[in-house]
Amino acid sequence: MKLTAEEIQIQEVARRYARERIAPVVEQYESLGTFPLEMVLEMGEYGFFGAAFPEDVGGTGAGYRAHALIVEEIAAVWSSLRALFNTNGLTGAMTIYRHGGSRWYDCVKKLVKGEWIGAFALTEPGAGSDVASISLRAEKVEGGYVLNGTKIWISHAPIFDVAVVFARTDPARRKEGLSAFIVFSQTE
């Protein structure tokens, strides 16, 4: 399928950004083991995380193909940044957008704009990414839920602002007994 004029333009902007802004600093960030928070905000300003989102939540409405083109160009220069497009974009923000309702749109906007870092907590030591086998429990208490259990391999765990965390709410039901929770980091 041929790219549209808009998609070609988006691809060119992402390619230019990757070459001019990311490529010169990759080795520095990798050698220091640091995360480019200022670059995340910049990419958010360019609309890179919002291609698949409508404008009412800060997206550009360009679509999933545009999203893929952006990811491709960024990953060609620094593959580690691909995770941002999942946690801030499709798996994190899109899950909240589609299933959380309009009361969570401000949260989605912050992820799409790169103002917040997202995380996606699914994988567990005994289950891997087999969703039906997760054991982290969500127990209803006055005012909300308490989550008990262990997750592993959570991208951006040390720096996240908001995470989508999957937990078992009904132990008697396998897949149907699962829920996703929006969890905010504790900041001082």
Coordinates of C-alpha atoms in Angstrom, one line a residue:
M1 CA 0.0 0.0 0.0
K2 CA 1.4 3.4 -1.0
L3 CA 2.0 6.0 1.6
T4 CA -0.1 9.1 1.6
A5 CA 1.4 12.6 1.3
E6 CA 0.8 13.1 5.0
E7 CA 2.4 9.9 6.0
I8 CA 5.5 10.7 3.8
Q9 CA 5.8 14.1 5.6
I10 CA 5.4 12.5 9.0
Q11 CA 8.1 9.9 8.1
E12 CA 10.5 12.6 6.9
V13 CA 10.0 14.7 10.1
A14 CA 10.6 11.6 12.3
R15 CA 13.7 10.6 10.2
R16 CA 15.2 14.2 10.4
Y17 CA 14.5 14.3 14.2
A18 CA 16.1 10.9 14.7
R19 CA 19.2 11.9 12.7
E20 CA 19.6 15.4 14.0
R21 CA 18.5 15.1 17.7
I22 CA 18.9 11.4 18.7
A23 CA 21.8 10.1 16.8
P24 CA 24.4 12.6 18.2
V25 CA 23.6 11.6 21.8
V26 CA 22.9 7.9 21.7
E27 CA 26.4 6.9 22.8
Q28 CA 26.4 9.4 25.7
Y29 CA 23.1 8.2 27.1
E30 CA 24.0 4.5 26.6
S31 CA 27.4 4.9 28.3
L32 CA 25.9 6.8 31.3
G33 CA 22.9 4.6 31.5
T34 CA 20.6 7.6 31.7
F35 CA 17.1 8.2 30.2
P36 CA 16.5 11.1 27.9
L37 CA 13.5 12.7 29.6
E38 CA 13.9 16.0 27.8
M39 CA 13.9 14.2 24.5
V40 CA 10.6 12.5 25.5
L41 CA 9.0 15.8 26.0
E42 CA 10.4 17.1 22.7
M43 CA 9.0 14.0 20.8
G44 CA 5.7 14.6 22.5
E45 CA 5.7 18.2 21.2
Y46 CA 6.4 16.9 17.7
G47 CA 3.3 14.7 18.1
F48 CA 5.2 11.4 17.8
F49 CA 3.4 9.6 20.6
G50 CA 0.0 10.8 19.4
A51 CA -0.3 9.6 15.8
A52 CA -2.9 6.9 16.6
F53 CA -4.9 9.2 18.9
P54 CA -7.6 11.7 18.1
E55 CA -7.1 15.4 18.7
D56 CA -9.4 15.5 21.7
V57 CA -6.7 13.8 23.8
G58 CA -3.8 15.6 22.3
G59 CA -3.2 13.3 19.3
T60 CA -2.7 14.1 15.7
G61 CA -5.2 11.6 14.3
A62 CA -2.7 10.5 11.7
G63 CA -3.3 6.8 12.3
Y64 CA -1.6 3.6 13.1
R65 CA 0.5 3.5 9.9
A66 CA 1.9 6.9 10.8
H67 CA 2.7 5.6 14.3
A68 CA 4.6 2.7 12.8
L69 CA 6.5 5.0 10.5
I70 CA 7.6 7.2 13.4
V71 CA 8.6 4.2 15.5
E72 CA 10.6 2.8 12.5
E73 CA 12.6 6.0 12.0
I74 CA 13.3 6.5 15.8
A75 CA 14.3 2.8 16.2
A76 CA 16.6 2.9 13.3
V77 CA 18.8 5.4 15.2
W78 CA 18.2 4.2 18.8
S79 CA 16.3 1.0 19.2
S80 CA 15.8 1.4 23.0
L81 CA 13.4 4.3 22.4
R82 CA 10.9 2.0 20.8
A83 CA 9.5 1.0 24.2
L84 CA 8.3 4.6 24.7
F85 CA 6.0 4.3 21.8
N86 CA 4.4 1.3 23.4
T87 CA 4.2 2.5 27.0
N88 CA 3.4 6.1 26.3
G89 CA 1.4 5.3 23.2
L90 CA -0.4 2.1 22.3
T91 CA -0.3 -0.3 25.2
G92 CA -0.5 2.3 28.0
A93 CA -2.3 5.4 26.8
M94 CA -4.5 3.6 24.3
T95 CA -5.6 1.1 26.9
I96 CA -6.5 4.0 29.2
Y97 CA -8.2 5.9 26.4
R98 CA -10.3 3.0 25.1
H99 CA -11.2 1.4 28.4
G100 CA -10.9 4.0 31.1
G101 CA -13.4 6.5 29.9
S102 CA -13.3 10.3 29.4
R103 CA -12.5 10.9 33.1
W104 CA -9.0 9.7 32.3
Y105 CA -8.4 11.8 29.2
D106 CA -6.1 14.3 31.0
C107 CA -3.9 11.3 31.9
V108 CA -3.9 10.2 28.3
K109 CA -3.0 13.7 27.1
K110 CA 0.0 13.8 29.4
L111 CA 1.3 10.5 28.0
V112 CA 0.6 11.5 24.4
K113 CA 2.4 14.8 24.9
G114 CA 5.4 13.2 26.6
E115 CA 4.8 15.0 29.8
W116 CA 4.4 11.7 31.7
I117 CA 6.2 8.4 31.3
G118 CA 4.0 5.4 31.1
A119 CA 4.5 1.8 32.2
F120 CA 2.7 -1.4 31.4
A121 CA 2.8 -4.1 34.1
L122 CA 1.7 -7.5 32.8
T123 CA 4.5 -10.0 33.1
E124 CA 5.0 -12.1 36.3
P125 CA 7.7 -14.5 37.5
G126 CA 5.5 -17.6 37.3
A127 CA 3.4 -16.7 34.3
G128 CA 5.6 -14.8 31.9
S129 CA 3.3 -12.9 29.6
D130 CA 0.5 -15.6 29.7
V131 CA -2.2 -13.2 30.9
A132 CA -4.6 -16.0 32.0
S133 CA -1.9 -17.3 34.4
I134 CA -1.1 -14.1 36.3
S135 CA -1.5 -14.2 40.1
L136 CA -1.2 -10.6 41.3
R137 CA -4.3 -10.0 43.2
A138 CA -6.5 -7.0 43.5
E139 CA -8.5 -6.9 46.7
K140 CA -11.4 -4.4 47.0
V141 CA -11.1 -2.2 50.1
E142 CA -12.9 0.9 51.2
G143 CA -12.0 3.6 48.7
G144 CA -10.4 1.4 46.0
Y145 CA -8.2 -1.7 45.7
V146 CA -5.0 -3.0 47.2
L147 CA -2.7 -4.9 44.7
N148 CA -0.7 -7.8 46.1
G149 CA 1.9 -9.7 44.1
T150 CA 4.9 -9.4 41.9
K151 CA 5.5 -8.1 38.4
I152 CA 8.7 -8.3 36.4
W153 CA 10.2 -6.7 33.3
I154 CA 8.2 -3.5 33.5
S155 CA 9.6 -1.0 31.0
H156 CA 10.2 2.4 32.7
A157 CA 9.4 1.1 36.1
P158 CA 11.9 3.4 37.9
I159 CA 10.7 6.5 36.2
F160 CA 7.0 6.0 35.4
D161 CA 4.2 8.5 36.2
V162 CA 1.3 6.2 35.4
A163 CA 1.1 2.5 34.8
V164 CA -1.5 0.0 33.5
V165 CA -1.3 -2.9 35.9
F166 CA -3.1 -6.2 35.3
A167 CA -4.4 -8.1 38.4
R168 CA -6.7 -10.9 39.2
T169 CA -10.0 -9.7 40.7
D170 CA -11.8 -13.0 40.6
P171 CA -9.6 -16.1 41.3
A172 CA -12.4 -18.5 40.3
R173 CA -12.4 -17.2 36.7
R174 CA -9.3 -17.5 34.5
K175 CA -9.2 -14.8 31.8
E176 CA -12.6 -13.3 32.8
G177 CA -11.3 -12.8 36.4
L178 CA -8.7 -10.2 35.3
S179 CA -8.9 -6.4 35.5
A180 CA -6.5 -3.5 34.5
F181 CA -5.8 -0.8 37.0
I182 CA -4.4 2.7 36.5
V183 CA -1.6 3.2 39.0
F184 CA 0.1 6.4 39.6
S185 CA 3.7 6.7 41.0
Q186 CA 4.2 8.3 44.3
T187 CA 6.0 11.6 43.8
E188 CA 7.2 13.9 46.5

